[in-house]
Amino acid sequence: MNVPKVYESGVHPLDVNKRNPTTVYVDSDFAGADGRSTAGHVVFLNGGPVIWSSKLMKVAATSSAEAEVIAAVESVKTASHFRSLLVELGMTDSDFIDVHEDNRACKMSAESLKCHKRARHYQSKLRYLQDCHQNGSIKFHQTPTDDMIADIFTKALPGPAHKRHMDTMVSDLPQSIVEMTLSSDSQESPEDRKVEREDCKPTFEGSPSPDDSCGGDQKRVLQYACMARVGLGREFYDMMVEAMTSD
């Protein structure tokens, strides 16, 4: 039996471009809730979002650069783990991760390979980024704040900005899938739409859960975007989610 052919016959007819690197957009606000910053990132594969996170930092950052460095470290660790999984599955040939950052101080500090006096209290985290940059496993890109998709995970944005970032994340999603998803939602009965308050606990970190019933249209569209863009079947997608979220 030709296993690859059997697998290909059961997945969405989209090819996986192995040359495309894993792409990360990362951002952080500064001195938000309780004086702590909120870090957010989204990981893309072949133009589709596959992992996203919004998390309140455990410690209060003393500068915006420090907050951005802490956020960047977490995003690179997540993306590195995901890329290792792709390598094991034979789904990528790229040996680096594209990191989009809008804070110039964070980017310059990570690329300078120097010890900064004002960064000594978080030097270990900065050194991690410097090592990754030096060995070529990550490549930083300066991205304008207006184009920073991860900004949507760090704070409440004005309606137009929120919609723009959401549209960007699913811009390559085939319209037929969007229509199919929204159409299936509209056919649900009112009883099917009811969700008890205690059961409605949206997941703000990690990969989307196929069993999460209260994510709404946007979460389901993003889930289909992930599967469509990387050419995954539902069964294979569930297997990847389980592998990424298991201890």
GROMACS .gro file of C-alpha atoms in nm:
model
  247
    1MET     CA    1   0.000   0.000   0.000
    2ASN     CA    2   0.129   0.344  -0.092
    3VAL     CA    3   0.072   0.521   0.241
    4PRO     CA    4   0.158   0.876   0.116
    5LYS     CA    5  -0.092   0.844  -0.170
    6VAL     CA    6  -0.362   0.717   0.066
    7TYR     CA    7  -0.296   1.008   0.302
    8GLU     CA    8  -0.294   1.265   0.022
    9SER     CA    9  -0.629   1.140  -0.104
   10GLY     CA   10  -0.792   1.227   0.227
   11VAL     CA   11  -0.662   1.577   0.289
   12HIS     CA   12  -0.739   1.921   0.156
   13PRO     CA   13  -0.586   1.965  -0.194
   14LEU     CA   14  -0.324   2.219  -0.088
   15ASP     CA   15   0.047   2.154  -0.106
   16VAL     CA   16   0.272   2.213   0.192
   17ASN     CA   17   0.547   2.453   0.091
   18LYS     CA   18   0.840   2.313   0.287
   19ARG     CA   19   1.061   2.610   0.202
   20ASN     CA   20   0.841   2.859   0.387
   21PRO     CA   21   0.980   2.926   0.736
   22THR     CA   22   0.768   2.935   1.048
   23THR     CA   23   0.671   3.298   1.105
   24VAL     CA   24   0.605   3.466   1.440
   25TYR     CA   25   0.450   3.803   1.522
   26VAL     CA   26   0.514   3.904   1.883
   27ASP     CA   27   0.417   4.210   2.084
   28SER     CA   28   0.367   4.333   2.439
   29ASP     CA   29   0.206   4.628   2.608
   30PHE     CA   30   0.376   4.804   2.900
   31ALA     CA   31   0.257   4.843   3.260
   32GLY     CA   32  -0.096   4.727   3.194
   33ALA     CA   33  -0.310   4.538   3.446
   34ASP     CA   34  -0.169   4.564   3.799
   35GLY     CA   35   0.142   4.724   3.653
   36ARG     CA   36   0.228   4.407   3.464
   37SER     CA   37   0.254   4.369   3.089
   38THR     CA   38   0.055   4.141   2.861
   39ALA     CA   39   0.251   3.942   2.604
   40GLY     CA   40   0.095   3.815   2.285
   41HIS     CA   41   0.214   3.622   1.983
   42VAL     CA   42   0.081   3.433   1.685
   43VAL     CA   43   0.266   3.164   1.490
   44PHE     CA   44   0.201   3.124   1.117
   45LEU     CA   45   0.276   2.831   0.888
   46ASN     CA   46   0.242   2.888   0.513
   47GLY     CA   47   0.039   3.202   0.581
   48GLY     CA   48  -0.210   3.043   0.821
   49PRO     CA   49  -0.226   3.098   1.200
   50VAL     CA   50  -0.161   2.776   1.392
   51ILE     CA   51  -0.073   2.889   1.746
   52TRP     CA   52  -0.157   3.208   1.933
   53SER     CA   53  -0.124   3.325   2.293
   54SER     CA   54  -0.219   3.613   2.520
   55LYS     CA   55  -0.067   3.597   2.867
   56LEU     CA   56  -0.022   3.835   3.160
   57MET     CA   57   0.344   3.835   3.264
   58LYS     CA   58   0.430   3.702   3.608
   59VAL     CA   59   0.669   3.987   3.680
   60ALA     CA   60   0.641   4.360   3.615
   61ALA     CA   61   0.874   4.480   3.341
   62THR     CA   62   1.061   4.803   3.412
   63SER     CA   63   1.070   4.918   3.050
   64SER     CA   64   0.893   4.853   2.723
   65ALA     CA   65   1.212   4.694   2.586
   66GLU     CA   66   1.220   4.446   2.875
   67ALA     CA   67   0.854   4.359   2.822
   68GLU     CA   68   0.918   4.300   2.452
   69VAL     CA   69   1.222   4.080   2.523
   70ILE     CA   70   1.025   3.864   2.767
   71ALA     CA   71   0.744   3.830   2.513
   72ALA     CA   72   0.990   3.750   2.233
   73VAL     CA   73   1.156   3.474   2.438
   74GLU     CA   74   0.824   3.300   2.500
   75SER     CA   75   0.721   3.327   2.135
   76VAL     CA   76   1.053   3.190   2.008
   77LYS     CA   77   1.035   2.897   2.250
   78THR     CA   78   0.684   2.815   2.131
   79ALA     CA   79   0.775   2.848   1.763
   80SER     CA   80   1.093   2.643   1.810
   81HIS     CA   81   0.895   2.359   1.963
   82PHE     CA   82   0.644   2.376   1.679
   83ARG     CA   83   0.919   2.382   1.416
   84SER     CA   84   1.084   2.077   1.577
   85LEU     CA   85   0.754   1.894   1.541
   86LEU     CA   86   0.732   1.993   1.174
   87VAL     CA   87   1.087   1.870   1.113
   88GLU     CA   88   1.004   1.537   1.276
   89LEU     CA   89   0.697   1.507   1.053
   90GLY     CA   90   0.900   1.601   0.745
   91MET     CA   91   0.687   1.909   0.680
   92THR     CA   92   0.958   2.176   0.661
   93ASP     CA   93   1.303   2.222   0.515
   94SER     CA   94   1.357   2.567   0.665
   95ASP     CA   95   1.621   2.594   0.936
   96PHE     CA   96   1.516   2.930   1.082
   97ILE     CA   97   1.216   3.116   1.223
   98ASP     CA   98   1.109   3.463   1.106
   99VAL     CA   99   1.034   3.684   1.407
  100HIS     CA  100   0.843   4.008   1.347
  101GLU     CA  101   0.899   4.267   1.621
  102ASP     CA  102   0.789   4.632   1.638
  103ASN     CA  103   1.019   4.738   1.923
  104ARG     CA  104   1.348   4.862   1.783
  105ALA     CA  105   1.530   4.840   2.118
  106CYS     CA  106   1.438   4.473   2.155
  107LYS     CA  107   1.549   4.391   1.801
  108MET     CA  108   1.879   4.580   1.828
  109SER     CA  109   1.959   4.429   2.170
  110ALA     CA  110   1.898   4.077   2.041
  111GLU     CA  111   2.119   4.134   1.738
  112SER     CA  112   2.404   4.324   1.907
  113LEU     CA  113   2.544   4.029   2.109
  114LYS     CA  114   2.654   4.270   2.383
  115CYS     CA  115   2.582   4.294   2.754
  116HIS     CA  116   2.384   4.610   2.823
  117LYS     CA  117   2.412   4.780   3.161
  118ARG     CA  118   2.042   4.863   3.180
  119ALA     CA  119   1.947   4.507   3.081
  120ARG     CA  120   2.148   4.317   3.339
  121HIS     CA  121   1.843   4.216   3.543
  122TYR     CA  122   1.696   4.030   3.243
  123GLN     CA  123   2.024   3.943   3.072
  124SER     CA  124   1.956   3.568   3.073
  125LYS     CA  125   1.642   3.613   2.862
  126LEU     CA  126   1.816   3.857   2.630
  127ARG     CA  127   2.109   3.618   2.597
  128TYR     CA  128   1.870   3.345   2.481
  129LEU     CA  129   1.755   3.565   2.193
  130GLN     CA  130   2.114   3.661   2.114
  131ASP     CA  131   2.220   3.296   2.098
  132CYS     CA  132   1.927   3.211   1.870
  133HIS     CA  133   2.014   3.502   1.643
  134GLN     CA  134   2.383   3.413   1.640
  135ASN     CA  135   2.327   3.048   1.547
  136GLY     CA  136   2.082   3.147   1.274
  137SER     CA  137   1.775   2.979   1.419
  138ILE     CA  138   1.580   3.308   1.418
  139LYS     CA  139   1.576   3.615   1.195
  140PHE     CA  140   1.435   3.941   1.328
  141HIS     CA  141   1.227   4.174   1.112
  142GLN     CA  142   1.133   4.529   1.209
  143THR     CA  143   0.756   4.560   1.164
  144PRO     CA  144   0.559   4.886   1.195
  145THR     CA  145   0.323   4.898   1.492
  146ASP     CA  146   0.023   4.945   1.262
  147ASP     CA  147   0.110   4.615   1.093
  148MET     CA  148   0.181   4.424   1.414
  149ILE     CA  149  -0.081   4.148   1.413
  150ALA     CA  150   0.008   4.034   1.766
  151ASP     CA  151  -0.109   4.371   1.901
  152ILE     CA  152  -0.458   4.221   1.901
  153PHE     CA  153  -0.350   3.987   2.183
  154THR     CA  154  -0.202   4.253   2.414
  155LYS     CA  155  -0.480   4.505   2.463
  156ALA     CA  156  -0.830   4.610   2.362
  157LEU     CA  157  -0.792   4.784   2.025
  158PRO     CA  158  -1.031   5.019   1.846
  159GLY     CA  159  -1.282   4.836   1.628
  160PRO     CA  160  -1.118   4.916   1.291
  161ALA     CA  161  -0.772   4.806   1.410
  162HIS     CA  162  -0.911   4.485   1.561
  163LYS     CA  163  -1.095   4.400   1.240
  164ARG     CA  164  -0.789   4.480   1.027
  165HIS     CA  165  -0.569   4.238   1.223
  166MET     CA  166  -0.836   3.968   1.221
  167ASP     CA  167  -0.878   4.006   0.846
  168THR     CA  168  -0.500   3.984   0.800
  169MET     CA  169  -0.480   3.656   0.991
  170VAL     CA  170  -0.737   3.489   0.766
  171SER     CA  171  -0.670   3.686   0.446
  172ASP     CA  172  -0.545   3.377   0.259
  173LEU     CA  173  -0.831   3.159   0.376
  174PRO     CA  174  -1.038   3.027   0.083
  175GLN     CA  175  -1.372   3.209   0.085
  176SER     CA  176  -1.556   2.880   0.034
  177ILE     CA  177  -1.435   2.760   0.375
  178VAL     CA  178  -1.546   3.083   0.543
  179GLU     CA  179  -1.889   3.054   0.382
  180MET     CA  180  -1.912   2.685   0.473
  181THR     CA  181  -1.824   2.758   0.837
  182LEU     CA  182  -2.064   3.048   0.879
  183SER     CA  183  -2.337   2.860   0.692
  184SER     CA  184  -2.310   2.560   0.923
  185ASP     CA  185  -2.333   2.793   1.224
  186SER     CA  186  -2.652   2.955   1.092
  187GLN     CA  187  -2.818   2.613   1.056
  188GLU     CA  188  -2.780   2.533   1.425
  189SER     CA  189  -3.096   2.538   1.633
  190PRO     CA  190  -3.125   2.781   1.927
  191GLU     CA  191  -3.095   2.483   2.163
  192ASP     CA  192  -2.765   2.384   2.002
  193ARG     CA  193  -2.632   2.736   2.044
  194LYS     CA  194  -2.698   2.744   2.419
  195VAL     CA  195  -2.384   2.721   2.629
  196GLU     CA  196  -2.393   2.712   3.007
  197ARG     CA  197  -2.195   2.990   3.173
  198GLU     CA  198  -1.972   2.750   3.365
  199ASP     CA  199  -1.891   2.563   3.044
  200CYS     CA  200  -1.800   2.875   2.849
  201LYS     CA  201  -1.430   2.909   2.913
  202PRO     CA  202  -1.254   3.027   2.597
  203THR     CA  203  -0.891   2.926   2.560
  204PHE     CA  204  -0.667   3.230   2.527
  205GLU     CA  205  -0.340   3.040   2.495
  206GLY     CA  206  -0.221   2.760   2.271
  207SER     CA  207  -0.372   2.589   1.971
  208PRO     CA  208  -0.749   2.605   1.914
  209SER     CA  209  -0.936   2.318   2.073
  210PRO     CA  210  -1.165   2.128   1.832
  211ASP     CA  211  -1.402   2.067   2.125
  212ASP     CA  212  -1.420   2.428   2.239
  213SER     CA  213  -1.786   2.522   2.188
  214CYS     CA  214  -1.771   2.887   2.286
  215GLY     CA  215  -1.503   3.032   2.062
  216GLY     CA  216  -1.756   3.164   1.813
  217ASP     CA  217  -1.726   3.209   1.439
  218GLN     CA  218  -1.379   3.363   1.452
  219LYS     CA  219  -1.220   3.070   1.635
  220ARG     CA  220  -1.376   2.815   1.400
  221VAL     CA  221  -1.268   3.013   1.095
  222LEU     CA  222  -0.912   3.028   1.229
  223GLN     CA  223  -0.919   2.654   1.291
  224TYR     CA  224  -1.022   2.588   0.932
  225ALA     CA  225  -0.758   2.838   0.820
  226CYS     CA  226  -0.490   2.635   0.995
  227MET     CA  227  -0.602   2.311   0.834
  228ALA     CA  228  -0.653   2.461   0.489
  229ARG     CA  229  -0.327   2.653   0.466
  230VAL     CA  230  -0.099   2.365   0.563
  231GLY     CA  231  -0.304   2.096   0.389
  232LEU     CA  232  -0.402   1.902   0.698
  233GLY     CA  233  -0.692   1.664   0.731
  234ARG     CA  234  -0.904   1.689   1.047
  235GLU     CA  235  -0.762   1.370   1.198
  236PHE     CA  236  -0.403   1.479   1.136
  237TYR     CA  237  -0.480   1.827   1.271
  238ASP     CA  238  -0.619   1.677   1.594
  239MET     CA  239  -0.306   1.465   1.627
  240MET     CA  240  -0.084   1.774   1.598
  241VAL     CA  241  -0.289   1.965   1.857
  242GLU     CA  242  -0.262   1.672   2.098
  243ALA     CA  243   0.114   1.651   2.045
  244MET     CA  244   0.157   2.026   2.101
  245THR     CA  245  -0.054   2.041   2.419
  246SER     CA  246   0.054   1.718   2.590
  247ASP     CA  247   0.291   1.738   2.885
   0.00000   0.00000   0.00000
